Tab-separated table of C-alpha atoms in Angstrom:
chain	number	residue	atom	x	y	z
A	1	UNK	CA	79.335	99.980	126.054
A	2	UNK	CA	81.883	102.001	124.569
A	3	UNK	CA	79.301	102.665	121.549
A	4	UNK	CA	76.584	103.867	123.660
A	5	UNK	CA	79.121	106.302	125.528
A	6	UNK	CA	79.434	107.770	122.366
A	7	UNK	CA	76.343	108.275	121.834
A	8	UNK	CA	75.978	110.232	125.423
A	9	UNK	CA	78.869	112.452	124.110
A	10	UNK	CA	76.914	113.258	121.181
A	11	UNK	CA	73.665	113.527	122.623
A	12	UNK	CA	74.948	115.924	125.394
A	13	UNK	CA	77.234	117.770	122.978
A	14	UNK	CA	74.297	118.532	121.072
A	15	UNK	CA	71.963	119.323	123.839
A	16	UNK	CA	74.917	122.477	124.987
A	17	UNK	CA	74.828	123.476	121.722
A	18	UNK	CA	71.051	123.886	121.084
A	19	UNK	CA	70.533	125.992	124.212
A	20	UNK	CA	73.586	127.982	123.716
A	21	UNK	CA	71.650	128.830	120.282
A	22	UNK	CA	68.504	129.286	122.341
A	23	UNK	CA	70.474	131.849	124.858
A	24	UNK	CA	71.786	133.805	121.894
A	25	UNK	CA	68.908	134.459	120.722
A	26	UNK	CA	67.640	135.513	124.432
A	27	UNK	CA	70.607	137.927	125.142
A	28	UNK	CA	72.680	140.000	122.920
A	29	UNK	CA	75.550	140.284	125.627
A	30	UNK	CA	78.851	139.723	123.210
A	31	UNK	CA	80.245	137.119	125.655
A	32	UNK	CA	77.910	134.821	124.577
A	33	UNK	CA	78.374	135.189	120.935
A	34	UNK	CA	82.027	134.297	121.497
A	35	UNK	CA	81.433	131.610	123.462
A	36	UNK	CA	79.080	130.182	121.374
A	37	UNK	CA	81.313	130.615	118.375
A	38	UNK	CA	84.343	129.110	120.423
A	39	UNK	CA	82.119	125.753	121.693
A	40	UNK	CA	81.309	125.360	117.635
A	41	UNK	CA	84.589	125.515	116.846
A	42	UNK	CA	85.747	123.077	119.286
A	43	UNK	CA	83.053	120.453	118.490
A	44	UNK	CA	84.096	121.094	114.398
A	45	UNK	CA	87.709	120.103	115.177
A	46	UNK	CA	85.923	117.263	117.946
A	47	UNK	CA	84.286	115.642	115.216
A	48	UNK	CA	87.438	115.858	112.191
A	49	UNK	CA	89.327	114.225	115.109
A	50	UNK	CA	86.895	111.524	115.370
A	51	UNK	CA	85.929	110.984	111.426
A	52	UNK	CA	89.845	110.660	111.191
A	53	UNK	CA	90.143	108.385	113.623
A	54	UNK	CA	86.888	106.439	112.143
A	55	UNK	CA	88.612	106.181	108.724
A	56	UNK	CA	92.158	104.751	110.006
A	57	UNK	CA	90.733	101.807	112.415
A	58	UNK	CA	88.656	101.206	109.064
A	59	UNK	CA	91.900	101.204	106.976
A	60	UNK	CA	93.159	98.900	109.581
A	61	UNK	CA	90.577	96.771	109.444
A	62	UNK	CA	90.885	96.410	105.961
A	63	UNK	CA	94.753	95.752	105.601
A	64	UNK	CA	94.199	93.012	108.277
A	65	UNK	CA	91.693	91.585	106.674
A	66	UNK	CA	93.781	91.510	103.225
A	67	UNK	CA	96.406	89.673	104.834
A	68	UNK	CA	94.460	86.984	105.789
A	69	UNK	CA	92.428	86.416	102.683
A	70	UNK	CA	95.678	86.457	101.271
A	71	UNK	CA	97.716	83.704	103.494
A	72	UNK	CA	94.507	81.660	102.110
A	73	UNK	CA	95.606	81.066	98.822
A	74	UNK	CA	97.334	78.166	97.141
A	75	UNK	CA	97.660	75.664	100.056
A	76	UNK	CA	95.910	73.243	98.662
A	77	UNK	CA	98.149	73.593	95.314
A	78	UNK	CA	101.090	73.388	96.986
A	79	UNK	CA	100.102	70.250	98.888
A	80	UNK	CA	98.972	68.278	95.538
A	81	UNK	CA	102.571	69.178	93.428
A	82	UNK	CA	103.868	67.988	96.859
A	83	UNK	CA	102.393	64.931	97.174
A	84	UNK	CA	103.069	64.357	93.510
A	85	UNK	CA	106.446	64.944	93.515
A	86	UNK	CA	106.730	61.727	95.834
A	87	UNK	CA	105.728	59.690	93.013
A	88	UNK	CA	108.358	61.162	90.634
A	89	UNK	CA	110.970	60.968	92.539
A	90	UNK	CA	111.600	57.866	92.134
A	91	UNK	CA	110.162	57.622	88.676
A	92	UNK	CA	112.143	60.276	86.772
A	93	UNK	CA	114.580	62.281	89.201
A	94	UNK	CA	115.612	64.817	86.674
A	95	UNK	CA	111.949	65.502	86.343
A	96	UNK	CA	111.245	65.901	89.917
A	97	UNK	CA	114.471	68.034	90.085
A	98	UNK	CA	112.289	70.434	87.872
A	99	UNK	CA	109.213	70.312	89.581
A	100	UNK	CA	110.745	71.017	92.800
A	101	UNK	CA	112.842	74.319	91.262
A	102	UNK	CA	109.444	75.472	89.601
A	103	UNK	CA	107.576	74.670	92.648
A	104	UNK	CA	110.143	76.699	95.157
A	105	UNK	CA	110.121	79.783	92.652
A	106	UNK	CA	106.413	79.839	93.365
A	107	UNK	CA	106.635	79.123	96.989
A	108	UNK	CA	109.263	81.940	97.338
A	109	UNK	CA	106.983	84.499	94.971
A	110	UNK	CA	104.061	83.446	97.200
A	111	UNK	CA	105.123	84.505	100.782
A	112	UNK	CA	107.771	87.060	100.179
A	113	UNK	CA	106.245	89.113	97.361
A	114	UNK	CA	102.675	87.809	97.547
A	115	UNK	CA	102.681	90.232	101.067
A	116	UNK	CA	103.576	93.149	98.826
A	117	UNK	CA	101.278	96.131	98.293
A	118	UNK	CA	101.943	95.935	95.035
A	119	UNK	CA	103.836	93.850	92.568
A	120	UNK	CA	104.979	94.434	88.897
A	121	UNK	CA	102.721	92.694	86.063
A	122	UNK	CA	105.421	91.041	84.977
A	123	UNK	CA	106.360	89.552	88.155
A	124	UNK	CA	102.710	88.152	88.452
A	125	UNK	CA	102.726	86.913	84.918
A	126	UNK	CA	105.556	84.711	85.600
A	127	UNK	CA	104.200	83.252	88.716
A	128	UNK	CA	101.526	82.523	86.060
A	129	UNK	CA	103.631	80.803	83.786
A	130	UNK	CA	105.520	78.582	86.384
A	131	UNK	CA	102.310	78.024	87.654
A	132	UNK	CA	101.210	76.502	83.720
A	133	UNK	CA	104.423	74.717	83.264
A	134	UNK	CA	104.100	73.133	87.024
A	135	UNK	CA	100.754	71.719	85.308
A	136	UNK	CA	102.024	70.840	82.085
A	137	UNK	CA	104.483	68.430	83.584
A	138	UNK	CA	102.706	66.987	86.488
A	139	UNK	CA	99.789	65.395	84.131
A	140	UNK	CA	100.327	62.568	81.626
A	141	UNK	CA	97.949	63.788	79.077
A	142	UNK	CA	98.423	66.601	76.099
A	143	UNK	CA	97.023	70.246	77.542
A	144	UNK	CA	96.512	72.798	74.637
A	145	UNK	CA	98.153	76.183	76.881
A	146	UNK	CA	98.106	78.758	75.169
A	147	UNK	CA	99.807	82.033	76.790
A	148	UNK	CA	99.020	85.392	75.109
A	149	UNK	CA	100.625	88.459	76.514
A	150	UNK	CA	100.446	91.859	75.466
A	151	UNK	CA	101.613	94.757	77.103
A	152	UNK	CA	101.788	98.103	75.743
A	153	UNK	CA	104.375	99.379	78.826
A	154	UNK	CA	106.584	97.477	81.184
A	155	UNK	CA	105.889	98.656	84.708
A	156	UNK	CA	102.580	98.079	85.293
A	157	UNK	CA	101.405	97.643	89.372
A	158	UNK	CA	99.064	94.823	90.371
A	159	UNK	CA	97.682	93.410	93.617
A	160	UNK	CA	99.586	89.936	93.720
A	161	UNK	CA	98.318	86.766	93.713
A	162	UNK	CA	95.181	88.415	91.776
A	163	UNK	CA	94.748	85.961	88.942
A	164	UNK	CA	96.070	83.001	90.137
A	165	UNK	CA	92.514	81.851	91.621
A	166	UNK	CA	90.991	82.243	87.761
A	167	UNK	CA	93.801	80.235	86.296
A	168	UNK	CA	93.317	77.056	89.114
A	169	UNK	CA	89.730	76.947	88.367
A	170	UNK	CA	90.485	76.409	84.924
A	171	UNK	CA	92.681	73.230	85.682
A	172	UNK	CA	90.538	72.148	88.666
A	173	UNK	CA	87.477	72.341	87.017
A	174	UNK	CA	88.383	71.496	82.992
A	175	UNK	CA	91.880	70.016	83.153
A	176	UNK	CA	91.380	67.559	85.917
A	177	UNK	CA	88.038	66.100	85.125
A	178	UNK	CA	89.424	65.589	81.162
A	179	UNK	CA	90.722	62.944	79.768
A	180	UNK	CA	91.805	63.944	76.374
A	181	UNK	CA	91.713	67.372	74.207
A	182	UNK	CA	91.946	69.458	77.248
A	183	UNK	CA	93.340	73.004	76.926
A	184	UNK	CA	93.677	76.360	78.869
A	185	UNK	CA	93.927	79.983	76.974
A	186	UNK	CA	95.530	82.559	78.881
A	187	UNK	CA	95.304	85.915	77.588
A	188	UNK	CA	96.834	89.159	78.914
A	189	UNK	CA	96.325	92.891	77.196
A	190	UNK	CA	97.705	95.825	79.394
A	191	UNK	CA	96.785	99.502	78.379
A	192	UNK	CA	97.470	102.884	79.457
A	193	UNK	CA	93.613	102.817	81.270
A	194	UNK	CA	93.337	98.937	81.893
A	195	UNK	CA	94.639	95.511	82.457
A	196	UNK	CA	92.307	92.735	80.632
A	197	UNK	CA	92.883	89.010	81.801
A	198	UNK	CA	90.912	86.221	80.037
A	199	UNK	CA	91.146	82.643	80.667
A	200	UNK	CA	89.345	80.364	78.613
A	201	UNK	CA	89.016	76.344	78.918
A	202	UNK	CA	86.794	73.238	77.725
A	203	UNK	CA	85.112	71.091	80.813
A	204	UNK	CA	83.175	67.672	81.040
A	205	UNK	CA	79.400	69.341	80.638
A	206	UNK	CA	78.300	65.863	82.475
A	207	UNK	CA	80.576	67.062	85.338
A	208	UNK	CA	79.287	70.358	86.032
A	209	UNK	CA	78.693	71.459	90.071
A	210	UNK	CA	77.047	74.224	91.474
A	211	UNK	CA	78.219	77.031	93.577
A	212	UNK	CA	81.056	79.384	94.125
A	213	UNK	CA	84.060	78.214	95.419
A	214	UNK	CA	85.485	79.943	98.693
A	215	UNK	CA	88.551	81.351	95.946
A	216	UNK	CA	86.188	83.227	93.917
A	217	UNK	CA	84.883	84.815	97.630
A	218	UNK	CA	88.072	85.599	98.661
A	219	UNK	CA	89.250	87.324	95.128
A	220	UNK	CA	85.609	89.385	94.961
A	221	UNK	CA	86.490	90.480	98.616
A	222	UNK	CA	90.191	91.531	97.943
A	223	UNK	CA	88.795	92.823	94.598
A	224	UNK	CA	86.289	95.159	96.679
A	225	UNK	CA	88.703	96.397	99.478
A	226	UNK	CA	91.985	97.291	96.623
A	227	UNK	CA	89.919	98.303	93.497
A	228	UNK	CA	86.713	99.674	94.474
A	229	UNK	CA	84.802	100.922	91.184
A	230	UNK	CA	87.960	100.282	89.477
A	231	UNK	CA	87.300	96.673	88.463
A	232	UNK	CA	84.961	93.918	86.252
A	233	UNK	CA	85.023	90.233	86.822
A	234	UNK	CA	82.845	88.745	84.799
A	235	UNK	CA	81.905	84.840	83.735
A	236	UNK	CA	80.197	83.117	80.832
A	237	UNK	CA	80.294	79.593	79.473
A	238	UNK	CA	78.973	78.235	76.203
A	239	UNK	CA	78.559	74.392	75.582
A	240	UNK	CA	81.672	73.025	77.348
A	241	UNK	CA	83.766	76.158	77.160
A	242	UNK	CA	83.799	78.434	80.028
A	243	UNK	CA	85.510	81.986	80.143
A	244	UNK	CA	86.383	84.605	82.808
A	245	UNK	CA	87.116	87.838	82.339
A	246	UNK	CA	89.259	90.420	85.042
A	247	UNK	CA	89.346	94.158	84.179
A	248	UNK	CA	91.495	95.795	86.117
A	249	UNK	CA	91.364	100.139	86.100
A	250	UNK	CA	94.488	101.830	86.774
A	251	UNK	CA	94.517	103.806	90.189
């Protein structure tokens, strides 16, 4: 309803202004020319009011819809180091002690300052790490991890929570379904124009399942609203190695 009144607005707007044109050209009286040039002018600043208004319920639109895609991930992560901690408490308390510290860093860096605009690089890269070294001592198998960081100046701003969903797919997908000689390479390389992550791991090629996981959705999406034009995501695999590949442009 409220769309088609705007339409009537518009239609009717235009309508005055077409015959106005058509009486100016029928009558060289001056008071028309002014009040032809004053309608104009009041239908320019009309239509600025409305564009504006058109680009801030989009903005809000947007924002909201950031926050939720946001508040969608790492649940499930959280619940598994949960559940898993139940098993080592009892097993190895110091070690549980450890996982629960690591696991409440995380917790805290994931609904205080994963709400942020924006967030250091270094404050995502150790939410990264924590992340690795939650991993690293929940299994009871060898993982080859392998963090590479290089970072030209300290400073950088990033989206949180941006590479997170790369790095699970890498254990959920290679780590998990291994039983032996599993690793994860995690590579960062920060320029004056760019931020390049890589993450690199070996998977079961008998194990392999179609489709893109509601993550990779949500991080296109939030990848689309924050950096549009400004970004690359790409994927590639090769036997039972699979990469991805985040370039991030500076704004």
């Amino acid at each position: 309803m409220q769309f088609l009144r705007k339409r009537f607005r518009w239609i009717l707007m235009a309508g005055i202004g077409a015959l106005l044109i058509v009486m100016e050209n029928y009558d060289t009286e001056p008071f028309f020319s002014l009040f032809t040039f004053i309608y104009f002018m009041v239908i320019f600043f009309w239509i600025i009011r409305e564009l504006r208004s058109l680009i801030r319920l989009r903005n809000e639109k947007a924002k909201t819809e950031l926050l939720h895609l946001k508040s969608q991930v790492n649940p499930h992560f959280f619940f598994n180091t949960l559940n898993n901690l139940y098993g080592w408490v009892e097993k190895d308390g110091k070690k549980a002690q450890e996982l629960i510290l690591k696991l409440s860093d995380m917790m805290r860096y994931s609904i205080y300052d994963g709400q942020k605009d924006w967030v250091t690089l270094e404050e995502e890269i150790d939410y990264l790490k924590n992340y690795t070294e939650l991993h690293r001592m929940r299994y009871h198998k060898e993982i080859d991890i392998r963090f590479n960081v290089n970072i030209e100046t300290e400073g950088y701003k990033v989206m949180p929570l941006l590479f997170i969903i790369l790095l699970e797919n890498a254990f959920k997908h290679g780590v998990e379904n291994l039983r032996e000689n599993a690793y994860v390479h995690i590579e960062f390389n920060a320029t004056s124009k760019s931020i390049q992550f890589i993450v690199e791991n070996n998977f079961d090629a008998e194990d392999v399942r179609e489709g893109t996981g509601i993550g990779l959705e949500n991080l296109k999406r939030r990848l689309e609203l924050v950096y549009p034009y400004k970004h690359s995501l790409t994927f590639s695999s090769s036997g039972d190695m699979y990469r991805a590949r985040l370039i991030l442009k500076h704004l």
